[in-house]
Short mmCIF file of C-alpha atoms in Angstrom, two decimals:
data_model
loop_
_atom_site.label_atom_id
_atom_site.label_comp_id
_atom_site.label_asym_id
_atom_site.label_seq_id
_atom_site.Cartn_x
_atom_site.Cartn_y
_atom_site.Cartn_z
CA MET A 24 -30.80 -85.34 -49.07
CA ASP A 25 -29.68 -87.40 -46.49
CA GLU A 26 -28.57 -85.40 -43.48
CA ILE A 27 -25.10 -86.55 -42.17
CA LEU A 28 -24.56 -87.10 -38.68
CA SER A 29 -21.06 -87.45 -36.86
CA ILE A 30 -20.07 -88.86 -33.69
CA GLY A 31 -18.53 -86.07 -31.73
CA GLY A 32 -15.09 -86.55 -30.31
CA TYR A 33 -13.51 -87.29 -33.83
CA ASP A 34 -11.62 -85.49 -36.68
CA TYR A 35 -12.98 -86.91 -40.07
CA ILE A 36 -10.86 -87.06 -43.31
CA SER A 37 -12.35 -87.88 -46.69
CA ASN A 38 -10.28 -89.58 -49.55
CA PRO A 39 -11.53 -87.74 -52.82
CA GLU A 40 -10.61 -90.59 -54.87
CA THR A 41 -12.84 -93.36 -53.18
CA GLY A 42 -15.13 -90.98 -51.20
CA GLU A 43 -14.74 -92.96 -48.23
CA THR A 44 -14.33 -91.08 -44.99
CA SER A 45 -12.23 -91.96 -41.93
CA ALA A 46 -12.56 -91.13 -38.16
CA VAL A 47 -8.86 -89.91 -36.74
CA ASN A 48 -8.64 -90.02 -32.63
CA PRO A 49 -7.82 -86.77 -31.75
CA ASP A 50 -5.76 -88.07 -28.56
CA THR A 51 -3.74 -91.19 -30.63
CA GLY A 52 -3.90 -90.30 -33.89
CA GLU A 53 -5.13 -94.00 -34.77
CA ILE A 54 -7.23 -93.43 -37.93
CA LEU A 55 -10.73 -95.79 -37.94
CA PRO A 56 -12.86 -96.80 -41.32
CA THR A 57 -16.40 -95.25 -40.53
CA VAL A 58 -19.88 -96.91 -41.50
CA THR A 59 -23.51 -95.55 -42.93
CA LEU A 60 -26.13 -95.92 -40.85
CA ARG A 61 -29.56 -94.89 -40.96
CA MET A 62 -31.71 -93.60 -38.14
CA PRO A 63 -34.55 -91.05 -37.11
CA ALA A 64 -33.97 -87.40 -37.84
CA ASN A 65 -33.16 -85.37 -34.63
CA SER A 66 -31.70 -88.43 -32.86
CA GLN A 67 -28.07 -88.04 -31.10
CA ILE A 68 -24.99 -90.22 -31.51
CA ILE A 69 -22.39 -89.86 -29.11
CA SER A 70 -18.63 -91.56 -28.79
CA PRO A 71 -17.59 -94.43 -26.44
CA LYS A 72 -15.42 -91.46 -24.56
CA ALA A 73 -18.86 -89.15 -24.23
CA ALA A 74 -20.62 -91.70 -22.92
CA ALA A 75 -18.36 -92.95 -20.49
CA ALA A 76 -18.08 -89.11 -19.28
CA MET A 77 -22.01 -89.15 -19.16
CA ALA A 78 -21.89 -92.45 -17.18
CA ASP A 79 -19.45 -90.63 -14.69
CA ARG A 80 -21.17 -87.19 -14.67
CA ILE A 81 -24.80 -89.51 -13.54
CA GLN A 82 -22.95 -91.61 -11.10
CA ARG A 83 -21.32 -88.15 -9.60
CA TYR A 84 -24.37 -86.67 -9.58
CA LYS A 85 -26.59 -89.79 -7.95
CA ILE A 86 -23.67 -89.61 -4.97
CA TYR A 87 -24.04 -86.05 -4.35
CA LYS A 88 -27.74 -86.08 -3.95
CA GLU A 89 -27.67 -89.18 -1.86
CA ASN A 90 -24.97 -86.97 0.40
CA LEU A 91 -27.29 -83.27 0.14
CA GLU A 92 -29.95 -85.85 1.43
CA ARG A 93 -27.80 -87.24 4.22
CA ALA A 94 -27.07 -83.41 5.08
CA ASN A 95 -30.36 -82.36 4.84
CA GLN A 96 -31.17 -85.00 7.54
CA LEU A 97 -28.88 -83.63 9.87
CA GLY A 98 -31.55 -80.92 10.59
CA LYS A 99 -30.84 -77.23 11.83
CA PHE A 100 -27.37 -75.97 12.91
CA ASN A 101 -25.46 -73.51 14.20
CA PHE A 102 -22.47 -71.69 13.29
CA LEU A 103 -19.37 -72.06 15.37
CA SER A 104 -16.78 -69.13 14.73
CA ILE A 105 -13.40 -71.23 14.43
CA ASP A 106 -11.27 -67.95 15.72
CA ALA A 107 -13.57 -68.00 18.75
CA ASN A 108 -10.65 -69.25 21.88
CA PHE A 109 -11.64 -71.39 23.99
CA SER A 110 -8.36 -71.88 25.64
CA ALA A 111 -8.81 -69.70 29.09
CA LEU A 112 -12.18 -71.98 29.80
CA ALA A 113 -12.04 -74.89 31.83
CA PRO A 114 -12.84 -78.04 28.89
CA ALA A 115 -15.90 -79.39 30.68
CA ASN A 116 -17.24 -75.35 30.31
CA VAL A 117 -16.59 -75.25 26.97
CA ALA A 118 -19.05 -78.27 26.18
CA ARG A 119 -21.44 -76.60 27.84
CA LEU A 120 -21.16 -73.23 26.07
CA VAL A 121 -21.69 -74.82 23.28
CA TYR A 122 -24.74 -76.81 24.14
CA LEU A 123 -26.21 -73.49 25.54
CA SER A 124 -25.89 -72.67 21.76
CA THR A 125 -28.25 -74.76 20.75
CA TYR A 126 -31.15 -72.61 22.64
CA LEU A 127 -30.16 -69.56 20.06
CA PRO A 128 -33.30 -68.42 18.44
CA PHE A 129 -33.34 -67.40 14.61
CA ASN A 130 -31.07 -64.52 14.26
CA ASP A 131 -31.05 -63.56 18.44
CA SER A 132 -28.06 -63.37 20.74
CA SER A 133 -30.67 -64.39 23.88
CA LEU A 134 -31.02 -67.84 25.08
CA ARG A 135 -34.47 -69.20 25.05
CA PHE A 136 -35.71 -73.01 26.21
CA LYS A 137 -38.98 -74.69 26.61
CA ASN A 138 -39.66 -73.00 22.75
CA THR A 139 -40.30 -69.48 23.78
CA ARG A 140 -39.05 -68.89 27.69
CA GLN A 141 -36.00 -67.24 28.23
CA LEU A 142 -33.85 -68.49 29.72
CA SER A 143 -32.01 -66.75 33.06
CA ASN A 144 -29.36 -67.92 35.26
CA ARG A 145 -32.14 -69.60 37.81
CA ASN A 146 -32.56 -72.24 34.92
CA LEU A 147 -29.58 -72.89 34.27
CA PRO A 148 -28.48 -75.72 36.37
CA GLU A 149 -31.36 -77.41 35.35
CA VAL A 150 -30.68 -77.28 31.45
CA LEU A 151 -26.94 -77.82 31.80
CA GLY A 152 -27.48 -80.83 34.08
CA ILE A 153 -25.22 -79.43 36.52
CA SER A 154 -25.42 -78.34 40.29
CA LYS A 155 -26.06 -74.41 40.69
CA SER A 156 -22.57 -74.17 41.94
CA GLN A 157 -20.90 -75.68 38.93
CA ALA A 158 -23.70 -73.41 37.25
CA ASN A 159 -21.96 -70.23 39.16
CA ARG A 160 -18.77 -71.18 38.02
CA PHE A 161 -19.51 -71.95 34.75
CA LEU A 162 -21.01 -68.16 34.36
CA GLU A 163 -17.92 -66.63 35.68
CA ASP A 164 -15.34 -68.65 33.52
CA ALA A 165 -17.68 -67.84 30.41
CA SER A 166 -18.63 -64.49 30.61
CA ARG A 167 -16.60 -63.56 27.82
CA TYR A 168 -18.98 -65.52 25.92
CA VAL A 169 -21.85 -65.03 28.27
CA THR A 170 -23.93 -61.93 29.54
CA VAL A 171 -26.35 -61.79 32.31
CA ASP A 172 -28.27 -58.85 32.22
CA ASN A 173 -30.09 -57.45 35.35
CA ASP A 174 -32.77 -59.71 35.08
CA GLY A 175 -30.75 -62.33 35.39
CA TYR A 176 -31.54 -63.40 31.59
CA LEU A 177 -28.70 -64.88 29.30
CA ALA A 178 -27.25 -63.96 26.02
CA LEU A 179 -24.14 -65.14 23.55
CA ASP A 180 -21.68 -63.52 21.88
CA ASN A 181 -23.06 -63.55 18.20
CA ASN A 182 -19.72 -63.33 17.15
CA ALA A 183 -18.90 -66.84 18.20
CA PHE A 184 -22.35 -68.51 17.97
CA ILE A 185 -24.65 -67.96 15.32
CA PHE A 186 -28.03 -69.53 14.43
CA GLY A 187 -29.33 -67.48 11.41
CA SER A 188 -27.52 -65.51 8.80
CA LEU A 189 -24.18 -64.67 8.23
CA LYS A 190 -24.86 -61.06 7.54
CA GLN A 191 -22.22 -59.48 9.35
CA ASN A 192 -20.02 -62.44 8.21
CA PRO A 193 -20.30 -64.00 5.11
CA ASN A 194 -17.41 -66.31 4.98
CA SER A 195 -19.08 -69.28 5.98
CA SER A 196 -15.68 -71.08 5.78
CA ALA A 197 -14.37 -69.34 9.06
CA PHE A 198 -17.04 -71.65 11.09
CA GLN A 199 -17.88 -74.99 11.90
CA LYS A 200 -21.84 -75.77 11.70
CA LEU A 201 -22.84 -77.58 15.23
CA TYR A 202 -26.03 -79.48 14.45
CA ARG A 203 -28.04 -78.88 17.14
CA ASN A 204 -30.44 -81.84 17.44
CA SER A 205 -27.54 -84.58 17.39
CA PHE A 206 -25.43 -82.43 19.79
CA ARG A 207 -28.38 -82.35 22.58
CA LYS A 208 -28.60 -85.95 22.41
CA LEU A 209 -24.79 -86.33 22.72
CA TYR A 210 -24.80 -83.83 25.56
CA LYS A 211 -27.32 -85.49 27.57
CA ALA A 212 -26.14 -89.22 26.57
CA THR A 213 -22.78 -88.05 28.17
CA ASP A 214 -21.76 -87.94 31.84
CA VAL A 215 -21.03 -84.98 33.78
CA SER A 216 -17.55 -86.03 34.50
CA LYS A 217 -16.77 -86.40 30.65
CA HIS A 218 -18.26 -83.09 29.66
CA LYS A 219 -14.26 -82.08 29.26
CA LEU A 220 -14.11 -84.99 26.70
CA LEU A 221 -16.74 -83.21 24.75
CA GLY A 222 -15.06 -79.78 25.40
CA TYR A 223 -11.57 -80.63 24.36
CA ILE A 224 -12.42 -81.32 20.75
CA PHE A 225 -14.38 -77.80 20.45
CA MET A 226 -11.18 -75.82 21.82
CA MET A 227 -9.82 -78.01 18.55
CA LEU A 228 -12.30 -76.42 16.10
CA PRO A 229 -9.37 -74.49 14.30
CA TYR A 230 -8.16 -78.11 13.52
CA ILE A 231 -10.91 -79.51 12.32
CA SER A 232 -10.70 -80.40 8.50
CA LYS A 233 -13.63 -79.09 6.64
CA GLU A 234 -14.08 -82.04 4.43
CA TYR A 235 -13.18 -85.05 6.20
CA ASN A 236 -13.54 -83.78 9.53
CA LEU A 237 -10.39 -85.33 11.07
CA LEU A 238 -8.20 -83.13 13.16
CA CYS A 239 -4.84 -81.61 10.95
CA SER A 240 -3.14 -78.47 11.11
CA ASN A 241 -4.41 -77.48 7.38
CA ILE A 242 -8.06 -77.74 7.50
CA TYR A 243 -9.34 -76.27 3.62
CA GLU A 244 -6.88 -79.37 2.28
CA THR A 245 -9.19 -81.19 -0.50
CA GLU A 246 -7.00 -83.87 -1.07
CA LEU A 247 -7.06 -86.27 1.64
CA TRP A 248 -3.22 -87.77 1.13
CA GLU A 249 -2.10 -84.03 1.57
CA ILE A 250 -3.69 -83.41 4.87
CA ASP A 251 -1.21 -82.94 7.75
CA THR A 252 -3.01 -85.12 10.10
CA LEU A 253 -2.88 -84.56 13.73
CA SER A 254 -2.13 -88.31 15.71
CA VAL A 255 -3.75 -88.63 19.03
CA SER A 256 -0.18 -87.95 20.49
CA ARG A 257 -0.61 -84.82 18.97
CA PHE A 258 -3.72 -84.42 20.39
CA CYS A 259 -2.65 -85.03 24.12
CA ARG A 260 -0.22 -82.36 23.20
CA ALA A 261 -2.48 -79.68 22.13
CA ILE A 262 -4.71 -80.10 25.31
CA ASP A 263 -2.02 -80.61 27.65
CA TYR A 264 -2.92 -84.53 28.56
CA SER A 265 -0.07 -86.79 29.50
CA GLU A 266 1.26 -89.05 26.07
CA ALA A 267 1.38 -91.47 28.22
CA ASN A 268 -2.16 -92.17 28.85
CA ALA A 269 -3.02 -91.75 25.21
CA HIS A 270 -4.66 -95.20 25.56
CA ARG A 271 -6.76 -94.69 28.03
CA LEU A 272 -8.06 -91.12 26.61
CA ILE A 273 -8.81 -93.42 23.19
CA LYS A 274 -10.94 -95.39 25.51
CA GLU A 275 -12.80 -92.62 27.06
CA TYR A 276 -13.60 -91.32 23.54
CA GLU A 277 -14.93 -94.50 22.55
CA SER A 278 -17.13 -95.25 25.39
CA ILE A 279 -18.65 -91.84 24.06
CA THR A 280 -21.90 -92.20 22.16
CA PHE A 281 -25.25 -91.35 21.42
CA PRO A 282 -28.46 -92.64 19.96
CA VAL A 283 -29.00 -92.30 16.28
CA GLY A 284 -32.16 -94.07 15.51
CA ASN A 285 -32.21 -97.67 16.74
CA THR A 286 -28.31 -97.59 17.31
CA GLN A 287 -25.86 -95.78 19.02
CA GLU A 288 -23.03 -93.82 17.19
CA GLN A 289 -19.55 -92.68 18.47
CA PHE A 290 -18.38 -88.71 18.99
CA CYS A 291 -15.40 -89.48 17.68
CA THR A 292 -13.55 -92.56 16.34
CA PHE A 293 -9.77 -93.41 15.54
CA VAL A 294 -8.23 -94.74 12.46
CA SER A 295 -4.72 -96.55 12.94
CA ASP A 296 -2.41 -98.02 10.42
CA GLY A 297 -2.28 -101.32 12.59
CA GLY A 298 0.46 -100.10 14.71
CA ASN A 299 0.46 -97.98 17.79
CA ARG A 300 -2.85 -96.37 18.58
CA ALA A 301 -0.91 -92.96 20.07
CA ASP A 302 -0.42 -92.47 16.35
CA SER A 303 -4.05 -92.97 15.31
CA LEU A 304 -6.18 -90.05 13.47
CA ILE A 305 -8.77 -88.54 14.90
CA TYR A 306 -12.44 -88.15 13.20
CA ILE A 307 -15.39 -86.34 14.58
CA ASN A 308 -18.84 -87.29 13.70
CA PRO A 309 -20.20 -85.39 11.00
CA ARG A 310 -23.84 -85.50 12.91
CA ILE A 311 -22.39 -83.49 15.43
CA LEU A 312 -20.02 -80.98 13.38
CA TYR A 313 -19.75 -80.98 9.65
CA ASN A 314 -19.09 -77.66 7.57
CA GLY A 315 -17.30 -79.38 4.11
CA SER A 316 -18.91 -79.97 0.60
CA ASN A 317 -21.18 -83.25 1.35
CA ALA A 318 -18.75 -85.44 -1.24
CA HIS A 319 -17.73 -88.07 1.50
CA LEU A 320 -20.70 -87.97 3.97
CA PHE A 321 -21.32 -91.56 3.38
CA GLU A 322 -17.55 -92.69 3.74
CA LEU A 323 -17.30 -90.43 6.89
CA HIS A 324 -20.85 -91.61 8.60
CA SER A 325 -19.81 -95.55 8.01
CA LEU A 326 -16.69 -94.96 10.62
CA PHE A 327 -19.12 -94.09 13.77
CA TYR A 328 -22.09 -96.69 12.99
CA LYS A 329 -21.08 -98.85 16.09
CA ALA A 330 -19.25 -98.34 19.25
CA ASN A 331 -15.01 -100.05 19.51
CA SER A 332 -14.82 -100.45 15.89
CA CYS A 333 -11.56 -100.37 15.01
CA TYR A 334 -10.48 -98.95 11.93
CA THR A 335 -7.17 -98.52 9.53
CA TYR A 336 -6.34 -96.15 7.17
CA SER A 337 -4.16 -97.50 3.35
CA GLN A 338 -2.74 -94.71 1.35
CA ASN A 339 -5.55 -92.38 0.74
CA CYS A 340 -8.34 -94.86 1.85
CA ILE A 341 -10.51 -95.87 4.90
CA VAL A 342 -10.84 -99.15 5.36
CA GLN A 343 -12.30 -101.50 8.27
#
């Protein structure tokens, strides 16, 4: 006796008088005739609706794999606590403090450079690329986060900066991920006079969207159109920078780039609606900071490919 196979997603009714079977679409109530089909045993038949859903799942999985590969290419990262309050520090010293965190060994708070050599206050000017007097002022300014032992060796606050597991704080969403190699390239490519511009962004850690890497007030929101974004004007007010000079600030940030392969990428990019650039949204390059789901890495990376690009936004889409 032949086995009867039915396509899923439909209800089936039989006419006892004629023996004919009809398929009923449960969503629309539409009644469709059926046909007899001979096929090998153990074959599977799926409805057009199920086939479309399967194709959608395959496409989403492909995008997921591509973005996961992009995330893996970003390399090693530190965790930076978004609850760390850097407001008492000079912005340039915030950048230097974050840069020092890239010299943390795994699951250790001491600082090491040149692979295993322990970092001391004597080596600090060389590592940070600043003068001895600037290094001394940095240590004084950042004393809440940097400790110096009797031998002059340095260590960082392991609540604010972690390279390794989050055993003491399993809530990874309370942190941003700092990608060590990319930030080292950015720091070294940035003139000392512009360290403060890097620092301003790290002072805004509690305002960087986890999913989309733009400045906002509701960082855990995953729907782009629901995000309460911070414009350049609001950013100026947050860092106590004159709003009248917002356009100058944008140009300053657009000049900050770092090498990625054979090209240069911007640290920040500004997305506007085509109007006043002071109303632009501010995106942070995910090669530097990112702790999202990886679902939007391709779109995010495309914003930073070349310096001085101009981007606009339309509803919930970003377009060049």
